[in-house]
Tab-separated table of C-alpha atoms and ligand atoms in Angstrom:
chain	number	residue	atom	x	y	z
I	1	UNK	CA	23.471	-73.788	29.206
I	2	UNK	CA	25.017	-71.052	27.809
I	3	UNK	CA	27.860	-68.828	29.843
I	4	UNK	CA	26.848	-66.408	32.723
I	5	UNK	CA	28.558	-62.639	31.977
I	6	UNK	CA	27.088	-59.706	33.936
I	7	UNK	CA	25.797	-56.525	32.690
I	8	UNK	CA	25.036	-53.257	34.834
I	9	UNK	CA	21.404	-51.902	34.523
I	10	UNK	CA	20.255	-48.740	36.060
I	11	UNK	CA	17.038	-48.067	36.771
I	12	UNK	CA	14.884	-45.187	37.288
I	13	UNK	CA	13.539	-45.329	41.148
I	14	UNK	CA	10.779	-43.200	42.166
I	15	UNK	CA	8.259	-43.732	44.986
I	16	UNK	CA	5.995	-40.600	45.130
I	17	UNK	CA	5.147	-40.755	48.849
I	18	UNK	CA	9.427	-40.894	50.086
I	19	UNK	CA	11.449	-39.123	46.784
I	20	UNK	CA	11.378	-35.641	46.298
I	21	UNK	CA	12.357	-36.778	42.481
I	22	UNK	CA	13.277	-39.405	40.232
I	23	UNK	CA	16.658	-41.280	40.695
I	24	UNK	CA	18.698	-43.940	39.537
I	25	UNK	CA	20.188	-47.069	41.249
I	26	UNK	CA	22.878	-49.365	39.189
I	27	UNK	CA	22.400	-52.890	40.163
I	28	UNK	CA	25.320	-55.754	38.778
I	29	UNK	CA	23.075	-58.688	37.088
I	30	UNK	CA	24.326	-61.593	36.252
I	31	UNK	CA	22.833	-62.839	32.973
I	32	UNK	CA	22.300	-65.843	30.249
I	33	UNK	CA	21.857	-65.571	26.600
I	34	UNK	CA	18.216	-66.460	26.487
I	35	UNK	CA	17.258	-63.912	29.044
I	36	UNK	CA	15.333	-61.000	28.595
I	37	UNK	CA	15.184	-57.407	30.149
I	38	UNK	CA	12.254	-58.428	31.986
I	39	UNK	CA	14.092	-61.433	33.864
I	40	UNK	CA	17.129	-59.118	34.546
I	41	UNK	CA	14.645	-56.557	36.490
I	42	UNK	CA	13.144	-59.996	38.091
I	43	UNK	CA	16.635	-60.902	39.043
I	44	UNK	CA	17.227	-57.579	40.447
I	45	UNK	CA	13.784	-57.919	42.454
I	46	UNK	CA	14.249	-61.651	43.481
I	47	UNK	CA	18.152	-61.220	45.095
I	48	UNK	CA	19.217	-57.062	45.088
I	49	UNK	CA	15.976	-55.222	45.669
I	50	UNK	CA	12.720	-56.232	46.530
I	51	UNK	CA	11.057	-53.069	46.518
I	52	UNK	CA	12.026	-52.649	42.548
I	53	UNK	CA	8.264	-52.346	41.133
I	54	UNK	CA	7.452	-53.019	37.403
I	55	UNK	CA	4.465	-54.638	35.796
I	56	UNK	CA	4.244	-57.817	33.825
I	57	UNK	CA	2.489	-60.726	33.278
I	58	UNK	CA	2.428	-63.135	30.141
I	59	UNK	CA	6.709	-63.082	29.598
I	60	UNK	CA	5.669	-63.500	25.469
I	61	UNK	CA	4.505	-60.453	24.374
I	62	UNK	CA	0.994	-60.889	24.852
I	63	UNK	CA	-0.715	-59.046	27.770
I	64	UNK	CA	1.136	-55.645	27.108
I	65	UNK	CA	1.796	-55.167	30.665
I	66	UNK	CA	5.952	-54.872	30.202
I	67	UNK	CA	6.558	-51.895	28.445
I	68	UNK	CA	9.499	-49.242	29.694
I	69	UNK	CA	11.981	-47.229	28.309
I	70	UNK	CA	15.208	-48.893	27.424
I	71	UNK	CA	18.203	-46.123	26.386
I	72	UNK	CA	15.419	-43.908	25.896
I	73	UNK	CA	13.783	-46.899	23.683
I	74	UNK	CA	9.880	-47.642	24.568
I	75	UNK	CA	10.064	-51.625	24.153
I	76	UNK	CA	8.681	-54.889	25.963
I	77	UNK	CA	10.737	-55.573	28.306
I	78	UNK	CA	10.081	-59.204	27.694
I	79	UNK	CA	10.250	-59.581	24.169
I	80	UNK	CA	13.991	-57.954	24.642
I	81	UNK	CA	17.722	-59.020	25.659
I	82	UNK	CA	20.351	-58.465	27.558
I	83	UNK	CA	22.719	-60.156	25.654
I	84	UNK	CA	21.985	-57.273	22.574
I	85	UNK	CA	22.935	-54.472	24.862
I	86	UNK	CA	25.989	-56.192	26.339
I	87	UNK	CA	28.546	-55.419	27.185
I	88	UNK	CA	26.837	-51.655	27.324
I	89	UNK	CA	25.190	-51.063	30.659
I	90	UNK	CA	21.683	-50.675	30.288
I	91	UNK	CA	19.090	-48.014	31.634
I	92	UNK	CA	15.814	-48.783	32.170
I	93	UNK	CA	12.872	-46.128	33.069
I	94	UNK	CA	9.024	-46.134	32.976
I	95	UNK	CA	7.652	-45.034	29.821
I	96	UNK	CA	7.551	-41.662	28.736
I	97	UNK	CA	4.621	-39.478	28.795
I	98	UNK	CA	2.729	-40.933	31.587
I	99	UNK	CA	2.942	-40.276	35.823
I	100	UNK	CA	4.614	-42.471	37.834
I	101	UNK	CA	2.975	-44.398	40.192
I	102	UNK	CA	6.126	-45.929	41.220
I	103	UNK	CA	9.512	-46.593	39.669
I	104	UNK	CA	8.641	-48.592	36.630
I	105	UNK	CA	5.133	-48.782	36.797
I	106	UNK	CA	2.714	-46.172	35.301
I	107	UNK	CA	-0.542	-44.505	35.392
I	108	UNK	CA	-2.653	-45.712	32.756
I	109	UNK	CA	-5.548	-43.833	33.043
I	110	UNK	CA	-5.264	-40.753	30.419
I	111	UNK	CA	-5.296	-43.327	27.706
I	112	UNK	CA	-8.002	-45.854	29.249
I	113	UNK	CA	-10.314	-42.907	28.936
I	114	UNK	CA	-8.872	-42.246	25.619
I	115	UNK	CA	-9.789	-45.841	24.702
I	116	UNK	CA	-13.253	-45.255	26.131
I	117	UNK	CA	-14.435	-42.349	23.635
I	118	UNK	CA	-13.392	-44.052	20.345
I	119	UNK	CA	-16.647	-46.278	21.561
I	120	UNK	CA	-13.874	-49.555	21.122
I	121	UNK	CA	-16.520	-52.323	20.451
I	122	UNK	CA	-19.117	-53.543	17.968
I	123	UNK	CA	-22.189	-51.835	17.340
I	124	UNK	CA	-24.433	-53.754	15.803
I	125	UNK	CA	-27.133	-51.830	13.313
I	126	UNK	CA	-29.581	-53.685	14.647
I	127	UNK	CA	-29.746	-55.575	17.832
I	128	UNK	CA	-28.941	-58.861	18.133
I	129	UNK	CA	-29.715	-62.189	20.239
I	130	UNK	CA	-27.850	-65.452	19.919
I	131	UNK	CA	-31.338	-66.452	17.910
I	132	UNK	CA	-30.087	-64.585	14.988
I	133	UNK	CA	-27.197	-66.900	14.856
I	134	UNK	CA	-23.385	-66.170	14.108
I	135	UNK	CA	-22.687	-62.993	12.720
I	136	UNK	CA	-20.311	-64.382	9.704
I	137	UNK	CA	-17.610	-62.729	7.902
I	138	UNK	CA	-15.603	-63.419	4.700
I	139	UNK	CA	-11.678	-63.998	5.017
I	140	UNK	CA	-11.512	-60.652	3.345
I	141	UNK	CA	-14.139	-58.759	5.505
I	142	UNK	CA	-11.371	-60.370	8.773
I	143	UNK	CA	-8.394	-58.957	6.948
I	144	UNK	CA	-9.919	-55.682	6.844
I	145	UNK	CA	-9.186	-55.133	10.488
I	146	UNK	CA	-7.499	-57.996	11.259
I	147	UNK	CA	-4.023	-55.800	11.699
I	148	UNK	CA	-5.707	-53.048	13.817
I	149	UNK	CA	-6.835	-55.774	15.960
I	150	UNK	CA	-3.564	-56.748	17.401
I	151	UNK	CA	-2.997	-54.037	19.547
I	152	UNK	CA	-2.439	-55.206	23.033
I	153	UNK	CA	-2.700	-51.637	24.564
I	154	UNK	CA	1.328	-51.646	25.622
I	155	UNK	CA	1.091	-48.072	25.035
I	156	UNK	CA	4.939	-48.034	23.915
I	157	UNK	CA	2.734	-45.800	20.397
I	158	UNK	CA	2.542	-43.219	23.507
I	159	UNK	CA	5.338	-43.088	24.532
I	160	UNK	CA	6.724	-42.856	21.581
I	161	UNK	CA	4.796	-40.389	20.180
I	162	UNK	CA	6.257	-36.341	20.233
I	163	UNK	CA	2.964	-35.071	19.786
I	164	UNK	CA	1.212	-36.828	22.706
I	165	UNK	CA	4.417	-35.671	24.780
I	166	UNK	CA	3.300	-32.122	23.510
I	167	UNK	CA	-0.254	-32.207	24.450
I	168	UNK	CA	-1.746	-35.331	25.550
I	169	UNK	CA	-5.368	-34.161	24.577
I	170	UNK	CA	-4.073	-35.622	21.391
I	171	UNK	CA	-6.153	-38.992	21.320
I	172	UNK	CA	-3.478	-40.628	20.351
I	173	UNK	CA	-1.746	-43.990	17.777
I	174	UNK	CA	-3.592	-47.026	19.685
I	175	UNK	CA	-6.752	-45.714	20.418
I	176	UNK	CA	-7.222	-44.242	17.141
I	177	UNK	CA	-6.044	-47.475	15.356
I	178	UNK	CA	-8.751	-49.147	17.581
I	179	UNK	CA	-11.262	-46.550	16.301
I	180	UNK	CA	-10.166	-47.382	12.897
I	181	UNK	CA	-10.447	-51.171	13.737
I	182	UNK	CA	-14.098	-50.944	14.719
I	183	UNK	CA	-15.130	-48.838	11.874
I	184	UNK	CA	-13.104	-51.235	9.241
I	185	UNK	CA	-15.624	-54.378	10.701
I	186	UNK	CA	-18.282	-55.483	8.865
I	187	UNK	CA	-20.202	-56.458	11.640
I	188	UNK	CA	-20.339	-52.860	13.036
I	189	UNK	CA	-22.284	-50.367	12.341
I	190	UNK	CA	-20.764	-47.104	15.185
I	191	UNK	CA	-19.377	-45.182	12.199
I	192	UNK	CA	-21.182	-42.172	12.849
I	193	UNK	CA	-20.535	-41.893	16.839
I	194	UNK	CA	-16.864	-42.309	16.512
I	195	UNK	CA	-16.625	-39.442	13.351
I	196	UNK	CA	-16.953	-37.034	16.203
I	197	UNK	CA	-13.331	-38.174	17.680
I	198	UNK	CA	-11.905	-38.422	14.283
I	199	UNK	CA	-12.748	-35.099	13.090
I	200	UNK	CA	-11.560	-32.875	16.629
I	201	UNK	CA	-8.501	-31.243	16.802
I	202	UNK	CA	-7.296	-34.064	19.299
I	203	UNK	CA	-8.575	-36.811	16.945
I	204	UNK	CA	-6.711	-37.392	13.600
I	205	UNK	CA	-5.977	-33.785	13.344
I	206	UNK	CA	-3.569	-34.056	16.619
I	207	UNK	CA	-1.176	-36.064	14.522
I	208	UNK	CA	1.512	-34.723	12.166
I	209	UNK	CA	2.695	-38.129	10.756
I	210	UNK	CA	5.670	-38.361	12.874
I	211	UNK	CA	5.365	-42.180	12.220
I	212	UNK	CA	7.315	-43.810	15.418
I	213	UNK	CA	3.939	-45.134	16.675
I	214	UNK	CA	4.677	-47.351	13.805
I	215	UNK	CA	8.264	-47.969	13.950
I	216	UNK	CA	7.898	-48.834	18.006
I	217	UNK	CA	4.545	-51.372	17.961
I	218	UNK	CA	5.400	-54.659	18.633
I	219	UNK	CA	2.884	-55.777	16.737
I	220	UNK	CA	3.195	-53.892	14.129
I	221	UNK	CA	-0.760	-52.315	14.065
I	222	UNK	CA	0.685	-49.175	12.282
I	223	UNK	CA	-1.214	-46.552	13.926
I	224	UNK	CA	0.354	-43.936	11.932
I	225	UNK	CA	-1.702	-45.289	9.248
I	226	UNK	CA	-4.993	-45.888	10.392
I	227	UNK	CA	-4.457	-42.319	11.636
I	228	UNK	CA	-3.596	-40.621	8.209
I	229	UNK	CA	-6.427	-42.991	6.334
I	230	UNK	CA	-9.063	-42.086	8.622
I	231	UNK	CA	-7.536	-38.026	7.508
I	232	UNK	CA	-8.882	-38.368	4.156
I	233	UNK	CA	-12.397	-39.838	5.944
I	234	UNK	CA	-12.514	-36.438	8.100
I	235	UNK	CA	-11.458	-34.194	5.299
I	236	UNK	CA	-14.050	-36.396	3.163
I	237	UNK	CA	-16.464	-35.730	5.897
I	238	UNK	CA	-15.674	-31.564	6.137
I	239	UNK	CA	-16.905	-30.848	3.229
I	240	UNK	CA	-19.275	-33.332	1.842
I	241	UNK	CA	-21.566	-32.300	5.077
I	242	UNK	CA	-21.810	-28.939	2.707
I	243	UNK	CA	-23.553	-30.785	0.471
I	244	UNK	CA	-25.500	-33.003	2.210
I	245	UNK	CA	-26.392	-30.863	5.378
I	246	UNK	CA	-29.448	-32.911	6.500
I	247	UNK	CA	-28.579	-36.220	8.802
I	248	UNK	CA	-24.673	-35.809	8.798
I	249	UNK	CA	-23.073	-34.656	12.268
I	250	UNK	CA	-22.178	-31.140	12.942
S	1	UNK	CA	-19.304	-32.247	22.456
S	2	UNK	CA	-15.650	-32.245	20.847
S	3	UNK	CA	-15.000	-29.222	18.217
S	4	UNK	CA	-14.320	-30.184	14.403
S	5	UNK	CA	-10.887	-29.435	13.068
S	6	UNK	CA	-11.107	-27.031	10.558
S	7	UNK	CA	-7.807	-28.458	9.674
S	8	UNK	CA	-9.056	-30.320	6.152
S	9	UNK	CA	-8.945	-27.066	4.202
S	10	UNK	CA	-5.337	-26.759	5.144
S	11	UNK	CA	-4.613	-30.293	4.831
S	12	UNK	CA	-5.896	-30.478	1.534
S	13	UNK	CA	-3.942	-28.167	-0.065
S	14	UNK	CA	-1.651	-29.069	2.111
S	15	UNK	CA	-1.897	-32.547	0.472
S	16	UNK	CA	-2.047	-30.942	-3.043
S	17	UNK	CA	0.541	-28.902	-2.948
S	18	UNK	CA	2.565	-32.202	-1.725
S	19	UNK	CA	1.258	-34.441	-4.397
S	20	UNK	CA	2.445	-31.482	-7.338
S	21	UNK	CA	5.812	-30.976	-5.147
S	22	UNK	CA	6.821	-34.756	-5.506
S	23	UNK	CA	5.595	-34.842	-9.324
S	24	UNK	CA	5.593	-31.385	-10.716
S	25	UNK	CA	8.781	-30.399	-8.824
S	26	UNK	CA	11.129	-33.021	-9.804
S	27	UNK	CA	10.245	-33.193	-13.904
S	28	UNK	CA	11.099	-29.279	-13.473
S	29	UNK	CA	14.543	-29.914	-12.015
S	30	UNK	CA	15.178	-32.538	-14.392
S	31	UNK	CA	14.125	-30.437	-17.133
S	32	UNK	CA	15.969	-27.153	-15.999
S	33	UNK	CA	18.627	-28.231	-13.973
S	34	UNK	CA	19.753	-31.005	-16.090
S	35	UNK	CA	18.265	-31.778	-19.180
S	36	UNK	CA	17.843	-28.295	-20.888
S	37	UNK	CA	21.648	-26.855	-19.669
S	38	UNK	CA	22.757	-30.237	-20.883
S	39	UNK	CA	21.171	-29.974	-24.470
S	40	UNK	CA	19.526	-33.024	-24.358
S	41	UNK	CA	16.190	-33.374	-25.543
S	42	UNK	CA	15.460	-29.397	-25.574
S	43	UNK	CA	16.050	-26.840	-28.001
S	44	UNK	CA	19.086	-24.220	-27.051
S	45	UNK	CA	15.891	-21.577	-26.845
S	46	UNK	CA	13.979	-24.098	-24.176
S	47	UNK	CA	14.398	-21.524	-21.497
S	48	UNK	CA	14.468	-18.522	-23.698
S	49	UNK	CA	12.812	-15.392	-21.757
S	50	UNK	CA	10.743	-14.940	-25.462
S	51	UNK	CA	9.607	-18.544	-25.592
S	52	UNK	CA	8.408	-18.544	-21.877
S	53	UNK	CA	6.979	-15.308	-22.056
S	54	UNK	CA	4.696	-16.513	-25.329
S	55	UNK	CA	3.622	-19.783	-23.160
S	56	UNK	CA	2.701	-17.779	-19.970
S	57	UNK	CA	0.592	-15.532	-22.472
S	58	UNK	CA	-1.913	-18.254	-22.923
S	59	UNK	CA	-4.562	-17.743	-20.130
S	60	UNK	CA	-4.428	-21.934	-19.166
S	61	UNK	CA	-0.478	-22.400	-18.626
S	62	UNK	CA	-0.603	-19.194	-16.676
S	63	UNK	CA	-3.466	-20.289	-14.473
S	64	UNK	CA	-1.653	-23.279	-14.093
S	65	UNK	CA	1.349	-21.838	-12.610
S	66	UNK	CA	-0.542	-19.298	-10.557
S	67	UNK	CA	-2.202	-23.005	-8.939
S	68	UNK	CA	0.984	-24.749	-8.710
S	69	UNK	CA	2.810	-21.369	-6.436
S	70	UNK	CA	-0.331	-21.101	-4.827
S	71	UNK	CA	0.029	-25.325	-3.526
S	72	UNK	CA	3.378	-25.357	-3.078
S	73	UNK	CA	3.271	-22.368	-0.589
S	74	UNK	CA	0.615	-23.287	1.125
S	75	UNK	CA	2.239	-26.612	1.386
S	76	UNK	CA	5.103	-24.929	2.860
S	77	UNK	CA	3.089	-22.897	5.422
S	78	UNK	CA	1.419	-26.320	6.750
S	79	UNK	CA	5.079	-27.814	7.297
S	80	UNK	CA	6.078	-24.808	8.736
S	81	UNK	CA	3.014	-24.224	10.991
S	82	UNK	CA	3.466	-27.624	12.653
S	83	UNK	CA	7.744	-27.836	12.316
S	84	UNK	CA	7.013	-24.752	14.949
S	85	UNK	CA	4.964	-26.655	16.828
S	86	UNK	CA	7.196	-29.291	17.100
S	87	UNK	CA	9.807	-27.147	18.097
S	88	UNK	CA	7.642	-25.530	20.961
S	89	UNK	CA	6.060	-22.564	19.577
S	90	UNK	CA	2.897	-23.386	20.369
S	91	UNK	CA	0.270	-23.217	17.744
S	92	UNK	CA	-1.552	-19.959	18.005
S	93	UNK	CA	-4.105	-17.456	16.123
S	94	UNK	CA	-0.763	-15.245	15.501
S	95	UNK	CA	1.475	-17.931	13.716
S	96	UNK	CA	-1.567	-19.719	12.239
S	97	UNK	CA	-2.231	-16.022	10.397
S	98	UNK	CA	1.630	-15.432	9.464
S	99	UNK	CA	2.294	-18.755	8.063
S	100	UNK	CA	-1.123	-19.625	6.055
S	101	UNK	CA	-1.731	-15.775	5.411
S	102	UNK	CA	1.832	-15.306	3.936
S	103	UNK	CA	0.538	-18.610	1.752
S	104	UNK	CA	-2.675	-16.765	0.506
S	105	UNK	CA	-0.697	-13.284	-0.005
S	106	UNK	CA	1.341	-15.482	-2.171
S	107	UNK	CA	-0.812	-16.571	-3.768
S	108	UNK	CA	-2.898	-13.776	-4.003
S	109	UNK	CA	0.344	-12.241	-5.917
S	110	UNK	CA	0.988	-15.452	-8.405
S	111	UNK	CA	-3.098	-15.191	-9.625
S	112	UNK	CA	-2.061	-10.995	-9.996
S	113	UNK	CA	1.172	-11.825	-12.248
S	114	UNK	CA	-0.460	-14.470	-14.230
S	115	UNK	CA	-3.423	-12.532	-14.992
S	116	UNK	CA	-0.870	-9.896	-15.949
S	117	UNK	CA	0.903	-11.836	-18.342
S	118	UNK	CA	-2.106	-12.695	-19.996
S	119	UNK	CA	-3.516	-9.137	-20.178
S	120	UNK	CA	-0.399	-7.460	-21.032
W	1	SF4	S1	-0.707	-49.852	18.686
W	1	SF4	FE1	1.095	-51.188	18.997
W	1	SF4	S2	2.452	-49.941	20.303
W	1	SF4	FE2	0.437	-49.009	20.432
W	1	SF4	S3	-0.542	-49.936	22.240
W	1	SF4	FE3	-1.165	-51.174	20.463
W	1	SF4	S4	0.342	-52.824	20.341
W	1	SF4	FE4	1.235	-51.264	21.677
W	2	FES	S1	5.016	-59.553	30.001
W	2	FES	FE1	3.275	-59.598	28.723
W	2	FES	S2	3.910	-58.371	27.053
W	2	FES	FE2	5.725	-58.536	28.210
């Protein structure tokens, strides 16, 4: 058991229906090496502050529900520790770019829709019953999209992101690596529906290559370059439609 | 129905002018900024005005260099298009025209001077 110290984190408060605004309460948390941010805020909930609300499930970096701002940091708040921002106090807020519903919890929705349009599941080119057997793939046809396919929809790409803080029509890093995920299987055949959110000004063309979506992702999907690879698709796409006008999209 | 980007025509000489920046752009300021002041490797008339003049003559290297102005400003008008952005000037019909139409005048004025130096 290792020694107890105790480390000051201040959190962002914020419940909608009471606060005017946004403000911060310091609580005094008394911590062990092997504990993470998460625990800290579940001490604080368990023995300071009940109403302290914040989202999480799995505790290993799995279910994506942890995610907050940490100094101004998007990060799981499980997969982090107290002991690496001791003796610093620590300040923990929701993560950027999305409403509040209260204090660390946020709204979800914009990018759930988001996730919607980039159609985010197989489409078979022809249908299929469980008669026609497994639908097999090659350890290289897997590693194709195997990387995409680690996104656990944490959304700390979001909040991350400067251009989704600018305008968050911008589709944005996980959805369009999810995109690029479905279109990289060989199993799928949706190609053609998802070009039309690639090639809008809010699909690839909303990103400027920043490249924290990257830097941030726990799981390191690198959005930034499924985003700039499915670029040269849509530029691809722009002008070979000139010469083959019949059957291609707009 | 979303609207396509027309931002692939930008983007790809955007892209070009990149590509010629990072290979084009450093040989030149190895060649004139070190190697030719330096002596190595270049004759003491390397940089001569009469020996450049004679090379821009030839229609093909002045084409070339015509291209490689033409990419590397419009390169510069795509950074600078979305640096603005960035910085909170929103993108707009106005700024879109200054920074890629100050690219084509550019241009525009490199393909003039080239096809001068050939003619004349
Ligand atoms: S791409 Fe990475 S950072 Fe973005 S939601 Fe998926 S796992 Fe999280
Ligand atoms: S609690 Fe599941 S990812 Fe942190």
């Amino acid at each position: 058991m290792s020694q107890t110290r105790t480390i000051m984190i201040e959190c962002l408060r914020y419940d909608p229906e009471q606060d005017q605004a946004p403000h911060y309460r310091t609580y005094e948390v008394p911590f062990t090496d092997e504990m993470s941010v998460l625990e800290g805020l579940q001490y604080i909930k368990d023995h300071l502050d009940g109403s302290l609300t914040f989202r999480w499930s799995c505790r290993m970096a799995i279910c994506g529900s942890c995610g907050c701002m940490v100094n101004h940091q998007p990060i799981l708040s499980c997969q982090s520790f107290l002991r690496d921002y001791y003796p610093a106090r620590i300040r923990v807020e929701p993560l950027e770019h999305f409403p509040i519903v209260k204090d660390l919890v946020i709204d979800q929705s914009d990018f759930l829709g988001k996730l919607e349009s980039v159609t985010p599941y197989l489409v078979p080119a022809q249908p299929l019953t469980p008669e026609d057997g497994p639908n097999l793939q090659t350890p290289r046809q897997i590693e194709d999209y195997l990387g995409y396919a680690q996104c656990i929809n944490c959304l700390l790409c979001y909040a991350a992101c400067p251009q989704y803080g600018l305008n968050n029509e911008f589709t944005g890093p996980a959805a369009l690596a999810l995109l690029a995920r479905y279109n990289a299987d060989s199993r799928d055949a949706g190609q053609k529906t998802r070009m039309e959110v690639v090639n809008a000004e809010e699909g690839v063309w909303g990103c400027t290559l920043v490249g924290l979506c990257s830097e941030v992702c726990p799981k390191h999907v690198d959005p930034a370059r499924a985003i700039n690879r499915n670029k040269i698709n849509s530029t691809q796409d722009y002008f070979l439609r000139f010469l083959a006008p019949f059957g291609r999209g707009s | 129905m979303r609207t396509r980007s027309h931002e692939p025509i930008v983007w790809s000489l955007f892209g070009a002018g990149g590509v010629f920046a990072a290979l084009l752009g450093t040989m030149l300021v190895l060649i004139i900024g070190i190697l030719v002041p330096m002596g190595l490797g270049f004759g003491p008339d390397a940089m001569h005005y009469d020996t450049l003049r004679s090379l821009f003559g030839h229609p093909l290297p002045a084409l070339g260099l015509a291209v490689v102005i033409s990419l590397f400003l419009f390169h510069g008008a795509h950074r600078i298009y979305h640096t603005l952005h960035d910085l909170g000037i929103p993108a707009s019909k106005k700024i879109m025209l200054a920074c890629y139409g100050s690219a084509a005048a550019g241009s525009g004025a490199a393909l003039l001077l080239a096809g001068m130096l050939v003619v004349f």
